[in-house]
Amino acid sequence: YGDHRDLHLCDRRQRQMCIRDSINAEYGPDLGFVVALVNQKRREQFEQAWKELAPELDFKLVDDTARNVITASDAVMLASGTVALECMLLKRPMVVGYRVNAFTAFLAKRLLKTKYVSLPNILADDELVKEYLQDECTPDNLFTEVSRLLESDNKPMLDKFTEMHHWIRKDADQQAANAVLKLIEK
């Protein structure tokens, strides 16, 4: 990906510009970032963060549901949560990136008994979706994984998503209750 291997030498702003240039060199103008914003408050929060952290990146902001944006996407980068389950049910390749403050991370490591944070991985008890948490949640890692997702047909992941979708539809309420009980018992 061009100068991607040299990104560790860049400061934060240079690093972001290197990633943007790598994206443009690899995918050209056909690659875009679309962000679904559920309300005006989220739009304002995102625009503020965008202006402060990555003004050189181009985003298309839409006032629409995440479902419609996910459906139109070739790959999805998301924070862990119910949107990961929605992405799985829509059979879209994804990568999960998530950071919390250090104290919350400290507590979570001691209190949670699950190996994974994204619902597809928890339900499968396997890493179907790459998870980048805390210090691993970097632009480099996310770029590399999204690139891999865009360059692959993702057949094993999508086949497993289809299998899990069929599994979830059968006695969904009972299975959800059992999954929650299993997590509580651990």
Coordinates of C-alpha atoms in Angstrom, one line a residue:
Y1 CA 0.0 0.0 0.0
G2 CA 2.5 2.6 -1.1
D3 CA 4.3 4.1 1.9
H4 CA 2.1 2.2 4.3
R5 CA 5.0 0.3 5.8
D6 CA 6.6 3.6 6.7
L7 CA 3.7 4.9 8.7
H8 CA 5.4 4.2 12.0
L9 CA 7.7 7.1 11.2
C10 CA 5.0 9.7 10.8
D11 CA 3.5 11.9 13.4
R12 CA -0.3 11.7 13.9
R13 CA -1.3 14.2 11.2
Q14 CA 1.3 12.8 8.7
R15 CA 0.1 9.3 9.6
Q16 CA -3.5 10.2 8.8
M17 CA -2.5 11.8 5.5
C18 CA -0.3 8.8 4.7
I19 CA -3.3 6.5 5.2
R20 CA -5.5 8.8 3.1
D21 CA -2.9 8.7 0.3
S22 CA -2.6 4.9 0.7
I23 CA -6.3 4.5 0.4
N24 CA -6.5 6.8 -2.7
A25 CA -3.5 5.1 -4.3
E26 CA -5.0 1.6 -3.7
Y27 CA -8.6 2.2 -4.4
G28 CA -8.8 5.6 -6.2
P29 CA -12.0 7.7 -6.1
D30 CA -14.2 4.6 -6.0
L31 CA -13.7 4.1 -2.3
G32 CA -15.8 6.2 0.0
F33 CA -16.6 6.5 3.7
V34 CA -20.3 6.8 4.6
V35 CA -21.5 7.6 8.1
A36 CA -25.1 7.1 9.2
L37 CA -26.1 9.7 11.7
V38 CA -29.2 8.9 13.7
N39 CA -29.9 12.5 14.8
Q40 CA -28.6 16.1 14.8
K41 CA -26.7 15.6 18.0
R42 CA -24.7 12.7 16.6
R43 CA -24.1 14.7 13.4
E44 CA -22.6 17.6 15.4
Q45 CA -20.5 15.2 17.5
F46 CA -19.1 13.5 14.4
E47 CA -18.5 16.8 12.6
Q48 CA -16.6 18.1 15.6
A49 CA -14.4 15.0 15.9
W50 CA -13.9 15.0 12.1
K51 CA -12.7 18.6 12.1
E52 CA -10.3 18.0 15.0
L53 CA -9.0 14.6 14.2
A54 CA -9.1 13.9 10.5
P55 CA -10.1 17.0 8.4
E56 CA -8.1 15.6 5.5
L57 CA -10.4 12.5 5.1
D58 CA -13.6 12.7 3.1
F59 CA -16.8 11.3 4.6
K60 CA -20.3 11.3 3.2
L61 CA -22.7 12.0 6.1
V62 CA -26.2 10.7 5.7
D63 CA -29.3 11.1 7.8
D64 CA -30.4 7.5 7.4
T65 CA -30.5 4.3 9.3
A66 CA -27.4 2.3 9.8
R67 CA -29.2 -0.6 8.1
N68 CA -29.5 1.2 4.8
V69 CA -25.8 2.3 5.0
I70 CA -24.6 -1.2 5.9
T71 CA -26.7 -2.7 3.1
A72 CA -25.0 -0.4 0.5
S73 CA -21.5 -1.1 1.9
D74 CA -18.9 -3.5 0.6
A75 CA -17.2 -3.6 4.1
V76 CA -18.1 -2.0 7.4
M77 CA -15.9 -0.6 10.1
L78 CA -17.8 -0.3 13.4
A79 CA -17.7 -0.1 17.1
S80 CA -18.9 -3.2 18.9
G81 CA -22.6 -3.3 19.8
T82 CA -25.9 -4.3 18.3
V83 CA -24.8 -2.8 14.9
A84 CA -22.4 -5.7 14.6
L85 CA -25.3 -8.1 14.9
E86 CA -27.2 -6.1 12.3
C87 CA -24.2 -6.2 10.0
M88 CA -23.9 -10.0 10.5
L89 CA -27.6 -10.4 9.7
L90 CA -27.2 -8.3 6.5
K91 CA -24.1 -10.5 5.7
R92 CA -21.6 -7.7 5.3
P93 CA -17.9 -8.2 6.1
M94 CA -16.9 -6.0 9.0
V95 CA -14.1 -5.1 11.4
V96 CA -14.7 -4.0 15.0
G97 CA -12.7 -1.2 16.5
Y98 CA -13.4 -0.2 20.1
R99 CA -11.7 2.0 22.7
V100 CA -12.8 3.0 26.2
N101 CA -11.1 4.9 28.9
A102 CA -8.3 3.0 30.7
F103 CA -10.3 2.5 33.9
T104 CA -13.3 1.0 32.1
A105 CA -10.9 -1.3 30.2
F106 CA -9.3 -2.3 33.5
L107 CA -12.7 -3.2 35.0
A108 CA -13.9 -4.9 31.9
K109 CA -10.9 -7.2 31.8
R110 CA -11.5 -8.3 35.3
L111 CA -15.3 -8.6 35.2
L112 CA -16.2 -9.9 31.8
K113 CA -15.8 -13.6 31.2
T114 CA -16.0 -13.6 27.4
K115 CA -13.2 -13.9 24.9
Y116 CA -14.8 -11.6 22.4
V117 CA -16.7 -8.3 22.4
S118 CA -18.6 -8.3 19.2
L119 CA -21.9 -10.2 19.1
P120 CA -21.1 -12.3 16.0
N121 CA -17.9 -13.6 17.7
I122 CA -19.7 -14.2 21.0
L123 CA -22.5 -16.1 19.3
A124 CA -20.1 -18.2 17.3
D125 CA -17.6 -18.6 20.1
D126 CA -15.0 -18.0 17.4
E127 CA -13.3 -14.9 15.9
L128 CA -15.3 -14.5 12.7
V129 CA -14.8 -10.8 12.8
K130 CA -11.5 -9.2 13.5
E131 CA -11.6 -7.1 16.8
Y132 CA -9.2 -4.3 17.5
L133 CA -9.5 -3.2 21.1
Q134 CA -7.8 -0.4 23.0
D135 CA -4.2 0.0 21.9
E136 CA -4.7 -2.3 18.9
C137 CA -7.5 0.0 17.6
T138 CA -5.2 2.0 15.3
P139 CA -5.6 3.5 11.9
D140 CA -3.0 1.1 10.6
N141 CA -4.7 -2.0 11.8
L142 CA -8.2 -0.8 10.7
F143 CA -6.8 0.2 7.3
T144 CA -5.1 -3.2 6.8
E145 CA -8.2 -5.2 7.8
V146 CA -10.6 -3.1 5.7
S147 CA -8.3 -3.5 2.8
R148 CA -8.2 -7.3 3.3
L149 CA -12.0 -7.3 3.5
L150 CA -12.3 -5.3 0.2
E151 CA -9.8 -7.5 -1.6
S152 CA -11.4 -10.8 -0.5
D153 CA -14.7 -12.5 -1.3
N154 CA -15.0 -13.2 2.4
K155 CA -16.9 -16.4 1.7
P156 CA -16.1 -18.3 4.9
M157 CA -17.2 -15.3 7.0
L158 CA -20.4 -14.7 5.0
D159 CA -21.2 -18.5 4.9
K160 CA -21.0 -18.5 8.7
F161 CA -23.1 -15.4 8.9
T162 CA -25.8 -17.1 6.8
E163 CA -25.6 -20.3 9.0
M164 CA -25.9 -18.2 12.2
H165 CA -28.8 -16.2 10.7
H166 CA -30.8 -19.4 10.1
W167 CA -29.8 -20.6 13.6
I168 CA -31.0 -17.3 15.2
R169 CA -34.3 -17.4 13.4
K170 CA -35.2 -20.7 15.0
D171 CA -36.5 -20.2 18.6
A172 CA -34.8 -16.8 18.7
D173 CA -36.2 -15.7 22.0
Q174 CA -35.2 -19.0 23.8
Q175 CA -31.8 -19.0 22.2
A176 CA -31.1 -15.3 23.2
A177 CA -32.2 -16.0 26.8
N178 CA -29.9 -19.1 26.9
A179 CA -27.0 -17.1 25.5
V180 CA -27.4 -14.4 28.1
L181 CA -27.7 -17.0 30.9
K182 CA -24.4 -18.7 29.6
L183 CA -22.6 -15.4 29.8
I184 CA -24.0 -14.7 33.3
E185 CA -22.9 -18.1 34.6
K186 CA -19.3 -17.7 33.3

